[in-house]
XYZ file of C-alpha atoms in Angstrom:
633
model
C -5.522 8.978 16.331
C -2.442 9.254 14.519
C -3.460 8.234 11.350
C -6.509 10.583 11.476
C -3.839 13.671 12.399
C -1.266 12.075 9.312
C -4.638 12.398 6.660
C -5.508 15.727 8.180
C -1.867 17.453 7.511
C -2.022 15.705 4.535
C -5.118 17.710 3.212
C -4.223 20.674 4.379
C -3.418 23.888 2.897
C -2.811 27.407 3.659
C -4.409 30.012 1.710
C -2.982 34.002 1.751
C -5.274 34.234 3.937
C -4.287 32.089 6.780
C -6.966 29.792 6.425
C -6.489 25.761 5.933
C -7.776 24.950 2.551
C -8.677 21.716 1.602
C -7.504 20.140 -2.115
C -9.292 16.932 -3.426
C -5.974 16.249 -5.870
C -2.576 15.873 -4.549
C 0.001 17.732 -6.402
C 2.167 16.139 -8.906
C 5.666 15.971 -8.515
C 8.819 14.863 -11.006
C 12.282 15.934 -11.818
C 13.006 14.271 -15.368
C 9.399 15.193 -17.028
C 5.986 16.071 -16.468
C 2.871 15.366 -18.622
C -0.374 16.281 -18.498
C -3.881 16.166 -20.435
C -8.083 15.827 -20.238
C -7.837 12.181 -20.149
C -5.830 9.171 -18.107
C -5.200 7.446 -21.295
C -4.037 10.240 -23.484
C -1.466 11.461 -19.962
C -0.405 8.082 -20.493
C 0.531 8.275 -23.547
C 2.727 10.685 -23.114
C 4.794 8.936 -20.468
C 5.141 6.439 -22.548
C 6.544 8.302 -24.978
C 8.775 9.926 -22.326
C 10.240 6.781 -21.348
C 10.931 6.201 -25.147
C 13.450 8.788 -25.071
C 11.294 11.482 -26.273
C 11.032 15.233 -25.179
C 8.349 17.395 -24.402
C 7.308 18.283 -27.780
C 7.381 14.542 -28.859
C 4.870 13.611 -25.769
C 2.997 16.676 -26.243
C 2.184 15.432 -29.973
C 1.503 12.144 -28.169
C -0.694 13.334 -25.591
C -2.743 15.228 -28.562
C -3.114 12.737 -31.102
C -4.314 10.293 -27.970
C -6.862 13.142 -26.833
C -8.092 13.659 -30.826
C -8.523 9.757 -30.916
C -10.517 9.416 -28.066
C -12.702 12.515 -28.523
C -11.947 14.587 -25.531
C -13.207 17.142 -26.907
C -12.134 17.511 -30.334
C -11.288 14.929 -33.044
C -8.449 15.152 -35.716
C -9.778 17.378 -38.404
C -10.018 19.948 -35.718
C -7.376 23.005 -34.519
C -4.274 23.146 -32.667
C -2.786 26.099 -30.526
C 0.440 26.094 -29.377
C 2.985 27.689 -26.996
C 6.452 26.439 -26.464
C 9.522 26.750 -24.525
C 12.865 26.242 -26.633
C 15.617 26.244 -24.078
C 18.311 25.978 -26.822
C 17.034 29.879 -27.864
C 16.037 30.693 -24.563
C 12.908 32.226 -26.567
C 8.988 31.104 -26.307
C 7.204 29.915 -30.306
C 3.849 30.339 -31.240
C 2.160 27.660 -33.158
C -0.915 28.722 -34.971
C -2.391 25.901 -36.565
C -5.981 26.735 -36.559
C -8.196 26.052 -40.125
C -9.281 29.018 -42.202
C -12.937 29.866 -43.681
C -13.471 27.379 -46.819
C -13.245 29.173 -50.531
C -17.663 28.847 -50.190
C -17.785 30.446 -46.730
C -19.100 33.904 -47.206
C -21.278 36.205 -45.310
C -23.763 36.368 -48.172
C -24.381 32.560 -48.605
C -24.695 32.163 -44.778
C -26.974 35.142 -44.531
C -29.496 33.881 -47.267
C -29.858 30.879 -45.117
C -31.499 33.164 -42.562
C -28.369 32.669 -39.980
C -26.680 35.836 -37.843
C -23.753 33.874 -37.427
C -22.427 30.416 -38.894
C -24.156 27.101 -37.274
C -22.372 25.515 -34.649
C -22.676 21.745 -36.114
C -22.530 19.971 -39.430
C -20.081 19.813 -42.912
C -21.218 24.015 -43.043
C -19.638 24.411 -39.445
C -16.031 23.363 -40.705
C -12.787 25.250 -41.019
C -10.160 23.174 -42.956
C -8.449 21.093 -40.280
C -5.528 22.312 -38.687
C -4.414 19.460 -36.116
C -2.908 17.292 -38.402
C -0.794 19.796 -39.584
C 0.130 21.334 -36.757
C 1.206 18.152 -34.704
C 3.470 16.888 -37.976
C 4.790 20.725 -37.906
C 5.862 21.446 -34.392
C 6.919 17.290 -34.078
C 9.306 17.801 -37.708
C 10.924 20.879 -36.373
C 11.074 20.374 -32.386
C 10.654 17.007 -31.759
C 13.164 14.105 -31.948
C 11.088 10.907 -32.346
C 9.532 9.387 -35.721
C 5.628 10.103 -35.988
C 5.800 6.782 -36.301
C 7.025 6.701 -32.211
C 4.765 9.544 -31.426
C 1.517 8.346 -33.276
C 2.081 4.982 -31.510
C -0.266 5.030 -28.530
C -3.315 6.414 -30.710
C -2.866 3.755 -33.466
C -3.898 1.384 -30.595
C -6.351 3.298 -29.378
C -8.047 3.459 -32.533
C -7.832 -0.049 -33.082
C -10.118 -0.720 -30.023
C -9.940 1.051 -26.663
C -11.938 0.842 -23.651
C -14.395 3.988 -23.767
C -14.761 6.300 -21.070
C -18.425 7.177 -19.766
C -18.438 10.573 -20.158
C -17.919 10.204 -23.960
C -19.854 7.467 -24.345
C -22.835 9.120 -22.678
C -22.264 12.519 -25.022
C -22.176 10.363 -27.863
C -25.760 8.436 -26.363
C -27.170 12.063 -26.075
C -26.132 13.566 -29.295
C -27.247 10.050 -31.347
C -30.290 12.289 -32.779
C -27.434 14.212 -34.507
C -25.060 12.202 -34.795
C -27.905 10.062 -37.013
C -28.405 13.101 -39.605
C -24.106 12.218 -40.868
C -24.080 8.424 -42.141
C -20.543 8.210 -41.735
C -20.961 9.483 -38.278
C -23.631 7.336 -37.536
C -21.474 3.994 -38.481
C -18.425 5.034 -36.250
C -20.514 6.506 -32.891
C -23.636 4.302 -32.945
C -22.310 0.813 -32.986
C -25.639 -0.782 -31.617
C -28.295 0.933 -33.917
C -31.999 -0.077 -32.776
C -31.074 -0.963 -29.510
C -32.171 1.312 -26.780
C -28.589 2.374 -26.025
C -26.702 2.709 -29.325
C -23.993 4.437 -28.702
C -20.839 2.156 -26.643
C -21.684 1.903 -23.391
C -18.085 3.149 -20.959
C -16.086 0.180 -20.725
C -16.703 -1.261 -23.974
C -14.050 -1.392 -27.017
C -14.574 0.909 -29.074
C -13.071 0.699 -32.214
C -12.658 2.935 -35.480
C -11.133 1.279 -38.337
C -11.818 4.387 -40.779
C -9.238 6.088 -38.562
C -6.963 3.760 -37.911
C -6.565 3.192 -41.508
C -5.568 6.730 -41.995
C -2.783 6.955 -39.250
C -1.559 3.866 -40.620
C -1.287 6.258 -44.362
C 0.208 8.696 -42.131
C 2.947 6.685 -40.770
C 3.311 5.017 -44.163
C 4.292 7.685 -46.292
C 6.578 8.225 -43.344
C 8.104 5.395 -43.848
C 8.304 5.574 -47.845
C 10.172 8.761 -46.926
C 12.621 7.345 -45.047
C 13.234 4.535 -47.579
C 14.136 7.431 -49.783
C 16.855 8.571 -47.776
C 14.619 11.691 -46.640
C 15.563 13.383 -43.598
C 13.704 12.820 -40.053
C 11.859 16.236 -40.915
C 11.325 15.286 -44.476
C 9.534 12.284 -44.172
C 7.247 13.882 -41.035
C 6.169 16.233 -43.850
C 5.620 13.421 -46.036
C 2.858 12.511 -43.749
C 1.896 16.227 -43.863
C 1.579 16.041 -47.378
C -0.466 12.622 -48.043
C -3.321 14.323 -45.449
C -3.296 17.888 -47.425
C -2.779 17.169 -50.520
C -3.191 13.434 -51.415
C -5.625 10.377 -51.328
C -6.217 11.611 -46.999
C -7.221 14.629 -48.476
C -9.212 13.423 -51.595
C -11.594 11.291 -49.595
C -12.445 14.080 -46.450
C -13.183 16.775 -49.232
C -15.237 14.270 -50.989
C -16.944 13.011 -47.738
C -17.684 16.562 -46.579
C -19.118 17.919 -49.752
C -21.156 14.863 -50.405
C -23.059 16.152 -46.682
C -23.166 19.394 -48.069
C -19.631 20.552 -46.892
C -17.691 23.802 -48.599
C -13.952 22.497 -48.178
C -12.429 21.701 -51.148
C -8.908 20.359 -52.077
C -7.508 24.060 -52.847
C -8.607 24.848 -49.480
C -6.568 21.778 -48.244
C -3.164 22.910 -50.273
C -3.432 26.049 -49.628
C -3.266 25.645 -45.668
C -0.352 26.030 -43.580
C 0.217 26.216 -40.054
C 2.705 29.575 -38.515
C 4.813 29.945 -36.288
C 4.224 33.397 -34.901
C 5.971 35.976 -32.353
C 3.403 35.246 -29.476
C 2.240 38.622 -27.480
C 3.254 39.039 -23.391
C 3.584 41.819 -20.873
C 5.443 41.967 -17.958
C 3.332 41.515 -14.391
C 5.482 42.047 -11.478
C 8.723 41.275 -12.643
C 6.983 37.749 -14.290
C 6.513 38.236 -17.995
C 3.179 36.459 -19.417
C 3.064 35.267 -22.667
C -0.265 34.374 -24.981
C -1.022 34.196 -28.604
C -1.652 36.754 -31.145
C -5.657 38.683 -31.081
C -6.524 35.139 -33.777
C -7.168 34.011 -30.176
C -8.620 35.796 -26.935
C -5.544 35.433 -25.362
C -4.954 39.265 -25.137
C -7.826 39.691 -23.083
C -5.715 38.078 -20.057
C -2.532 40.473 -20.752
C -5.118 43.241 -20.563
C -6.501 42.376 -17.479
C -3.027 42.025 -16.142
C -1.937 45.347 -16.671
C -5.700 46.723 -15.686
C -5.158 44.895 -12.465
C -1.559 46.332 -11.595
C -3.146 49.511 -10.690
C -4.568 47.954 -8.031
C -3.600 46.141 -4.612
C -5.130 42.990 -4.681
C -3.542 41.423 -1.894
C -4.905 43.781 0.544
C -8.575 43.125 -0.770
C -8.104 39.246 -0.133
C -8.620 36.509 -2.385
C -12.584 36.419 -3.184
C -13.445 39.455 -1.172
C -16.495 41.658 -2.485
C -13.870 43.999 -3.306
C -11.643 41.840 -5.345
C -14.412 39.882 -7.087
C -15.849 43.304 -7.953
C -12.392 44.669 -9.184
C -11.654 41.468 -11.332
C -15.191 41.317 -12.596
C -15.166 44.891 -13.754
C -11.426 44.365 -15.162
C -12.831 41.273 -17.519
C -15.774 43.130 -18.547
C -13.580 46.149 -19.664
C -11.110 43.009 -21.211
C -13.703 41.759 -23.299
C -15.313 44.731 -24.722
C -12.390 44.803 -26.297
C -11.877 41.379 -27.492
C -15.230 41.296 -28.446
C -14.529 44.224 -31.361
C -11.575 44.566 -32.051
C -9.807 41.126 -31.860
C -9.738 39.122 -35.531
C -6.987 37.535 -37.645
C -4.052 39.832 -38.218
C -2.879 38.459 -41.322
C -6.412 39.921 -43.081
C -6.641 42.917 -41.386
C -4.132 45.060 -38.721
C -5.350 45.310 -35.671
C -5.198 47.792 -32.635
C -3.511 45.369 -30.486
C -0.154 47.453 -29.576
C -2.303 49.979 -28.398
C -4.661 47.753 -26.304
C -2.138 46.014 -24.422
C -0.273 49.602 -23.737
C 0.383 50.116 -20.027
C -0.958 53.673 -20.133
C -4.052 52.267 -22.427
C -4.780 49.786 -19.402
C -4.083 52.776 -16.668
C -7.159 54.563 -18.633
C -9.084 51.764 -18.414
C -9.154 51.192 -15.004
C -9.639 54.253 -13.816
C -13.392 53.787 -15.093
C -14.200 50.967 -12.380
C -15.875 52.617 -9.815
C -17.740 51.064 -6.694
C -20.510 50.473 -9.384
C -21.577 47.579 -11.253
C -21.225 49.056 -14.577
C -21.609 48.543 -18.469
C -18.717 48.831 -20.468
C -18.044 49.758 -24.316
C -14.758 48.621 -26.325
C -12.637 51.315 -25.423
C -10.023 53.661 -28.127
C -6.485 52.257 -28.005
C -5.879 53.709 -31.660
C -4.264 56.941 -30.318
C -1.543 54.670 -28.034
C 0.398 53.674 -31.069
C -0.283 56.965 -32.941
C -3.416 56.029 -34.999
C -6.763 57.717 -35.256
C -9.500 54.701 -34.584
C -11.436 54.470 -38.383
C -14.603 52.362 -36.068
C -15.566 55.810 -34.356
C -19.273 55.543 -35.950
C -19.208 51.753 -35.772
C -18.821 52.056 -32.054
C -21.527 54.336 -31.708
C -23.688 52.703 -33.552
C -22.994 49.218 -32.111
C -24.211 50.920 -28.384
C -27.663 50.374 -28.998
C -27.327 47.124 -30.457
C -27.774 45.025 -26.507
C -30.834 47.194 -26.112
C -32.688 46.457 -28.946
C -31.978 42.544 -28.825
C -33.343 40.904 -26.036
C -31.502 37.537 -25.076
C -33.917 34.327 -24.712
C -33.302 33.141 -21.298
C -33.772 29.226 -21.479
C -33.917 28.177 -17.669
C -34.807 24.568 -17.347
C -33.882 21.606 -14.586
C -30.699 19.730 -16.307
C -28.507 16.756 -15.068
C -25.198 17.775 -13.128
C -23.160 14.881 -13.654
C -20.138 13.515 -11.945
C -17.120 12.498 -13.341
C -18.295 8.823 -14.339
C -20.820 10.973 -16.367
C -24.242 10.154 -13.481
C -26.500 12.271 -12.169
C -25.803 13.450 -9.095
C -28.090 16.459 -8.788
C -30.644 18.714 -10.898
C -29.695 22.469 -10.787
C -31.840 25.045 -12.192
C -29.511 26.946 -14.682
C -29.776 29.002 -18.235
C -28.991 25.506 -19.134
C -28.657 26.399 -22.836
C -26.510 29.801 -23.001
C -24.131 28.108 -20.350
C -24.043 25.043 -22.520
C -22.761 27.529 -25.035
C -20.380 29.766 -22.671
C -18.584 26.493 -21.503
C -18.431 24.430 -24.126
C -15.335 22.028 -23.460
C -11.898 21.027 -25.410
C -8.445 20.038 -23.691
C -5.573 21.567 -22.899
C -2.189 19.814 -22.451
C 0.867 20.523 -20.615
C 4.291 18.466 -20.898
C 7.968 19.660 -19.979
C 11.031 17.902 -19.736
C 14.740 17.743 -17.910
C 16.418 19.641 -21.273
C 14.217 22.369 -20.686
C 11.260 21.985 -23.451
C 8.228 23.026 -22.570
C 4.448 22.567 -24.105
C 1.534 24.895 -23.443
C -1.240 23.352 -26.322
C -5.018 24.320 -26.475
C -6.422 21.889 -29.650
C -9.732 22.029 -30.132
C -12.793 21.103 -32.853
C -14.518 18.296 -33.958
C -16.145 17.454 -30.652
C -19.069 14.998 -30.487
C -21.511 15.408 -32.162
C -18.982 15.743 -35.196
C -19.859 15.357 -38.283
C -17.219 12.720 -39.653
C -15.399 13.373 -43.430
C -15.953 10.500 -45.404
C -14.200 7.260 -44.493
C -11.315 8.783 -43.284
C -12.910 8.768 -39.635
C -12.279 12.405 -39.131
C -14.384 14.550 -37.405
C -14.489 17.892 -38.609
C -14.283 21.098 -36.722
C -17.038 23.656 -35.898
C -15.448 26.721 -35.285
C -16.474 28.949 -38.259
C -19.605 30.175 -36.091
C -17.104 31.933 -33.919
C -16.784 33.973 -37.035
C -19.386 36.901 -37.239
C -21.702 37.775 -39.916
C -21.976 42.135 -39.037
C -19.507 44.335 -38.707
C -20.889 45.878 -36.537
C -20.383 43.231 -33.715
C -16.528 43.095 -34.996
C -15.418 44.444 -37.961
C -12.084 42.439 -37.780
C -13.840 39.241 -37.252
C -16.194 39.353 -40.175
C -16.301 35.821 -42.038
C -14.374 35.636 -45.202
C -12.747 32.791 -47.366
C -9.268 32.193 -46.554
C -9.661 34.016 -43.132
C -8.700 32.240 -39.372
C -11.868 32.554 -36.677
C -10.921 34.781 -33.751
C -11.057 31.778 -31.067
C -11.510 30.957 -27.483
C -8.687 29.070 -27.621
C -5.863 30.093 -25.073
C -2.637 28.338 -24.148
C -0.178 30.138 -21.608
C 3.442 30.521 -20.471
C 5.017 32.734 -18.018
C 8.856 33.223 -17.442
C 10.852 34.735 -14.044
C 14.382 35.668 -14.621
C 14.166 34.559 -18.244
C 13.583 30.963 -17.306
C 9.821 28.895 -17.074
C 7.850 29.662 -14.341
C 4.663 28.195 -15.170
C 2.825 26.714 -18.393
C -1.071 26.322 -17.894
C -4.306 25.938 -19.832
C -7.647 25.183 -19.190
C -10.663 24.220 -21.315
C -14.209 26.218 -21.319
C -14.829 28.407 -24.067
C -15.601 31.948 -22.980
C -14.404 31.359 -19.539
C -11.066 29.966 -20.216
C -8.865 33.472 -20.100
C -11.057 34.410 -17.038
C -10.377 30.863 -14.918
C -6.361 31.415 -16.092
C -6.307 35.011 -15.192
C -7.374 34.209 -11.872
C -5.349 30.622 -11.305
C -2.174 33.221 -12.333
C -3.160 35.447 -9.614
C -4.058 33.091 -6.853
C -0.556 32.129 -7.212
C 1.696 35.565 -7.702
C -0.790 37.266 -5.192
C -1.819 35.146 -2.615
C 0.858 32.768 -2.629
C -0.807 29.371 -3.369
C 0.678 26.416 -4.881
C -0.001 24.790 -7.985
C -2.361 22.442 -7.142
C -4.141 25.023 -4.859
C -4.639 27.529 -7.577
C -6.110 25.000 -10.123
C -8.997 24.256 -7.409
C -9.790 27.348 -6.258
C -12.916 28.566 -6.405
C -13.470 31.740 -9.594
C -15.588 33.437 -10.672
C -17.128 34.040 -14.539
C -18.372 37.227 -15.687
C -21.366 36.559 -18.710
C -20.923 40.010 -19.789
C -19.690 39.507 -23.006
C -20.282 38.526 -26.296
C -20.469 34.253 -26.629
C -17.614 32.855 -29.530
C -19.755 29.782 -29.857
C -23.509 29.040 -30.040
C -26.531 29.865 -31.749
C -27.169 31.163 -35.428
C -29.186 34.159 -34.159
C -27.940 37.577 -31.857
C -30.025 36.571 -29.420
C -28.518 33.483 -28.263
C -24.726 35.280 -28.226
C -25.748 38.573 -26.437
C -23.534 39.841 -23.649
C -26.150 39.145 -20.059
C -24.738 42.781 -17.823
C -24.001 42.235 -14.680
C -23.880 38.220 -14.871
C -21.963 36.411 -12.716
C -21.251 32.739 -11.792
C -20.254 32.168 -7.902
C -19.144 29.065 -5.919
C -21.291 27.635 -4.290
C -19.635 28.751 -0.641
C -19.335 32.287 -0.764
C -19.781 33.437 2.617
C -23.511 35.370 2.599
C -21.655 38.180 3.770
C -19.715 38.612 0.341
C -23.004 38.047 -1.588
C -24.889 40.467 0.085
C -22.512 43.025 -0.869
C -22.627 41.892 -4.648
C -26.208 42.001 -4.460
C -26.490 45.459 -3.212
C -24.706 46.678 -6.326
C -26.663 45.051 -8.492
C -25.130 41.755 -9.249
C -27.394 39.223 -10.867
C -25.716 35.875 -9.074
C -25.551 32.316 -10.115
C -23.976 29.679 -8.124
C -21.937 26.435 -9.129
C -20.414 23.314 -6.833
C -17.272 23.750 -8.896
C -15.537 27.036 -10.299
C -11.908 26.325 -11.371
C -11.708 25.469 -14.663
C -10.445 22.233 -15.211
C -7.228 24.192 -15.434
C -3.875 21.907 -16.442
C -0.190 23.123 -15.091
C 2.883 22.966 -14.418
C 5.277 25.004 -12.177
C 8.545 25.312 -12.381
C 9.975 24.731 -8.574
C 13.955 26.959 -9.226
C 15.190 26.512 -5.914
C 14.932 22.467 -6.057
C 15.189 22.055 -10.015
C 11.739 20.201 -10.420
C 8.290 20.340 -11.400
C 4.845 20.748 -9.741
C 2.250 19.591 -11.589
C -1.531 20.221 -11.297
C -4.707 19.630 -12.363
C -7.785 20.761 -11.159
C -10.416 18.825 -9.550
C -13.017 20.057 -11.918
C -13.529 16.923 -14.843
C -11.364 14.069 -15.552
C -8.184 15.895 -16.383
C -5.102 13.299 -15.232
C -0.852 14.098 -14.845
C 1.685 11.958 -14.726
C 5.017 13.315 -13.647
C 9.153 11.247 -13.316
C-alpha cells in the first residue's frame, strides 16, 4: 500500500483547474547546466561537452552537429535558427543562418516546369546550406571550446553509430526516393536487393563521406592554429574550407551533376546574421522570436490578440478558450501567410502588425462565430498607406475557386520504437505536410548562457551533395511562386524562404524565464503559444505544459508540401483535438461549425527549459510526444 500511494503522488499533478493531471515524463532538474534535444544521443552529446568545460553555446553546437549527423530531422547542408541569451550584455542575439534561393532559382524556370510552388524533394528543392555556417559562427563568437571539442561526439557518430528505429524505418520507407540520388542511395541503403535495405535500428551505421568532411573541418582548424590564428580565426577557417574551398567544390559539383542550381558564387556569397530579434511584452514577461524570415511573429501577435481577453476565467481547454485561441491563430496567420517574407529584399509591415492597438482591432472581430478571416491592414499603425489594397481583394476569391484534394486513407500510427500500434483514418497526406518534423534544442548553463535553436533541412529522404555526405535542404518550396498568395515571399535568387522555423525566449525582470522550441512545421508557433500560456495562465510547470493536450487550427496556408495550390490551401474551420475532450466541449464546437479531428497526442514534442529564480536552478522538459531526451547537472 505504501508504495502504490509513493507512485501515485509521484504522478500527480495539479492543473489551474484543480484537477490531478497525470505526466508520462518526470521533469528534469540541474543547477550547473541543462541540455536538451530530439534524440538521446545528440542530449548526450551535449553533456559531454558540458563536462568538458564548455558553455551553453559550445553544447548547443554539440547537440546540433550530433542531431545533423544522425538525421533527426535535418542533415548538415540544411538551416539553423537561433536565439541566445548573453548574460555578459544582459541582451538576447538572433542568429539567422538559413540558405538563400540559388542564382537559377526563379519563378519563371519553376513555373515552366508546370509547378505552383517549388518541389519539396531533390537537388531543385535546395537553398545553399546554412548549418555549417551558422554552428562555426555562433561557436567562433560565443563559444569557448575548439570545433575540434565541439564536433567531437558527431565525428564518432559518423564513423559508425548504432541507428535508431525511427530513422531507420523513414529511411526503409523513403528507399524508392532515396534510389532516384546515387550518392544517396550508397549512404542510406547499405543492403541493396535485400528485402530490407535500409539499416535495420540497432545496426552501425556508418558514413565515411561525412566523416571525411568533419575531419576537413577540424583540419583546417587545426592548420589555423598552427599559424598562430586566433580561437575565432581558425573556427572560420573551417567556415571557409566548407564555403569556399575543396567542401564546397565537391557539394556544388555533386548537386549540379543531379540537376542541382547551387553554384560556388552562391556558396561565397552566403553569410549567416546576427539580427535584433522581435518581442512584446505579455504580462509583465517580455517574449522574444525572430524577425517575419520566420513565422515567429505570428506567436507575438497572438499574444497581444489574447491580452484582451481573460483566459483564466474561461479555463484551460474550455469551448470558450479553444474557440478564442483558435480564432486568435486564424487572425495570426492571415497575416503571416501575406505579409511575412525576408526583410532584407523587401520592408515589411511588421511594426505595424505586432502594434498593441493593431492586435486590439483584431480581436475585436472574434465573435461567438466560427469565422473566416482575411490578412488584416497594419500599414496605417506605423504611418503607411498599405500598396497590397487590390492584391488583397483580389486574393479573397482565390480559396473559393481552388478546391483542396482531401486524401483520407488508413495510415500506420507508430510508437516511439517506430511500430504500429494503431491505424487512424486521417487526411494522411496534407497532415503529413502540416507536421512535417525537425528538432529543436535547448541548453543553458551556471554563467548564464542560454540556447533557443530550431535547425532544420535535409531530412530523409535527402538528396545527398556529392561525396561530401551532405544532405541538402528542401526549403525553397516554402517560397511562393504568385504574388498574390504573398507578395513578400515571392521566390527570387539571393532571397531567404519565409520559414516555419521558430525558436523562443522569454525574460521576467530582465533575466531568463524560459527558452522553448518545438518541431512540426505549421503547428510549431501554435503548440508554443499555447505551452507559454498553460504556464503564465494556468500555472503549470514545465513538464506539465510540454504534455498538455493543444489544439491546431488547419486554417492557413501550408509552408511545405505539394507543387500545386491545391495541396497548400488553408481547410476553414479545421481543427485537430485530443483525443479526451470531454463530449460536452465538442458538442459545443460542433454547434458552431467546427469540422473536428482527433489525435492520442497534441503537445508538440515541445523542448524547455525554465528558469526556477527563487532556488537558482533549472527545470527542464520535454514533452512526451516523440523521442525528444534532456539531460540536466
Amino acid at each position: 500500500m505504501k508504495h502504490f500511494i509513493l507512485f501515485f503522488l509521484f504522478l500527480l499533478v495539479i492543473s489551474a483547474e484543480g484537477r490531478a493531471q497525470p505526466t508520462q515524463r518526470p521533469p528534469l532538474h540541474g543547477k550547473n547546466w541543462m541540455a536538451i534535444t530530439g534524440k538521446p544521443l545528440a542530449a548526450t552529446a551535449g553533456a559531454m561537452t558540458f563536462q568538458k568545460g564548455g558553455n551553453a553555446i559550445d553544447a548547443a553546437c554539440a547537440m546540433l552537429a550530433a542531431t545533423c549527423t544522425m538525421w533527426d530531422v535535418l542533415s548538415w547542408g540544411g538551416e539553423t535558427q537561433a536565439l541566445i541569451y548573453n548574460p555578459k550584455t544582459k541582451k538576447v542575439i538572433a542568429l539567422n543562418a538559413l540558405g538563400v534561393a540559388p542564382s537559377g532559382a526563379t519563378v519563371s524556370f519553376f513555373k515552366e516546369k508546370g509547378y505552383d510552388f517549388p518541389p519539396e524533394y531533390g537537388p531543385l528543392a535546395a537553398v545553399t546550406p546554412g548549418t555549417p555556417g551558422g554552428l562555426c559562427f555562433m561557436l567562433a563568437r560565443y563559444g569557448s571550446l575548439s570545433l575540434e571539442e565541439v564536433l567531437a561526439p558527431a565525428i564518432e557518430m559518423a564513423s559508425g553509430y548504432p541507428i535508431d528505429a525511427q530513422t531507420a524505418n523513414s529511411i526503409e520507407r523513403s528507399k524508392d526516393r532515396i534510389k532516384e540520388w546515387p550518392y544517396s542511395k550508397a549512404v542510406f541503403l547499405p543492403h541493396t536487393g535485400e528485402e530490407r535495405e535500409a539499416p535495420k535500428a540497432g545496426e552501425i551505421f556508418i558514413q565515411k563521406e561525412l566523416l571525411a568532411t568533419l575531419n576537413k573541418l577540424v583540419e583546417a582548424e587545426q592548420k589555423a592554429l598552427a599559424q598562430s590564428k586566433s580561437r575565432a580565426e581558425a573556427i572560420m577557417a573551417a567556415y571557409d574550407r566548407f564555403y569556399k574551398g575543396d567542401i564546397a567544390e565537391e557539394f556544388v559539383r555533386g548537386s549540379q551533376e543531379q540537376g542541382g542550381l547551387i553554384t560556388l558564387e552562391d556558396l561565397k556569397q552566403w553569410t549567416p546574421i546576427e539580427e535584433e530579434p522581435l518581442h512584446v511584452n505579455y504580462k509583465g514577461i517580455d517574449v522574444y522570436k525572430l524577425q517575419e524570415w520566420t513565422q515567429g511573429p505570428s506567436l507575438l501577435q497572438g499574444l497581444n490578440i489574447l491580452e484582451n481577453f481573460d483566459l483564466k476565467k474561461m479555463g484551460y481547454n474550455s469551448a470558450e478558450y479553444i474557440h478564442t485561441l483558435y480564432q486568435t491563430m486564424n487572425l495570426t496567420f492571415a497575416d503571416r501567410d501575406f505579409y511575412y517574407g525576408d526583410p532584407y529584399f523587401e520592408k515589411t509591415p511588421i511594426k505595424g502588425l505586432l502594434n498593441k492597438a493593431y492586435a486590439k482591432e483584431r480581436a475585436q472581430l472574434i465573435t461567438a462565430e466560427n469565422t473566416i478571416y482575411e490578412p488584416g491592414d497594419p500599414y496605417p499603425y506605423e504611418g503607411r498607406t498599405n500598396p497590397f489594397i487590390s492584391l488583397l481583394k483580389a486574393r479573397t476569391s482565390l480559396i473559393d475557386t481552388i478546391k483542396p484534394e482531401k486524401v483520407d486513407d488508413f495510415v500506420p500510427k507508430h510508437d516511439v520504437n517506430d511500430q504500429v500500434v494503431s491505424q487512424v483514418l486521417v487526411d494522411s497526406l496534407y497532415h503529413d505536410r502540416l507536421w512535417r518534423g525537425t528538432t529543436s534544442i535547448e541548453a543553458a548553463d551556471q554563467e548564464g548562457w542560454v540556447v533557443s535553436i530550431t535547425p532544420s533541412g535535409g531530412w530523409v529522404p535527402a538528396c545527398i551533395a556529392g561525396n561530401t555526405g551532405v544532405g541538402m535542404s528542401q526549403r525553397l518550396q516554402s517560397f511562393v511562386l504568385d504574388s498574390l498568395i504573398n507578395p513578400f515571399n515571392v521566390l527570387a535568387p539571393g532571397k531567404r524562404p519565409r520559414v516555419t522555423l521558430t525558436p523562443s525566449l522569454a525574460l521576467k525582470n530582465n533575466a531568463p524565464y524560459l527558452s522553448f522550441a518545438v518541431q512540426g512545421g505549421d503547428t510549431q508557433d501554435q503548440n508554443l503559444l499555447q505551452f507559454f500560456l498553460n504556464i503564465v495562465e494556468f500555472d503549470m510547470t514545465v513538464q506539465q505544459a510540454a504534455e498538455a493536450s493543444n489544439i491546431n487550427s488547419n486554417q492557413l496556408w501550408l509552408s511545405l508540401g505539394g507543387t500545386q495550390l491545391k495541396d497548400r490551401l488553408p481547410k476553414i474551420g479545421s481543427i485537430l483535438l485530443n483525443k479526451n475532450t470531454p463530449k460536452e466541449t465538442r458538442d459545443k464546437l460542433k454547434s458552431i461549425g467546427y469540422d473536428m479531428s482527433f489525435d492520442e497526442r497534441t503537445s508538440g514534442p515541445i523542448n524547455a527549459i525554465f528558469f526556477d529564480s527563487e532556488h537558482g536552478t533549472f527545470w527542464g522538459a520535454s514533452s512526451n510526444h516523440g523521442e525528444d531526451y534532456g539531460i540536466g547537472w
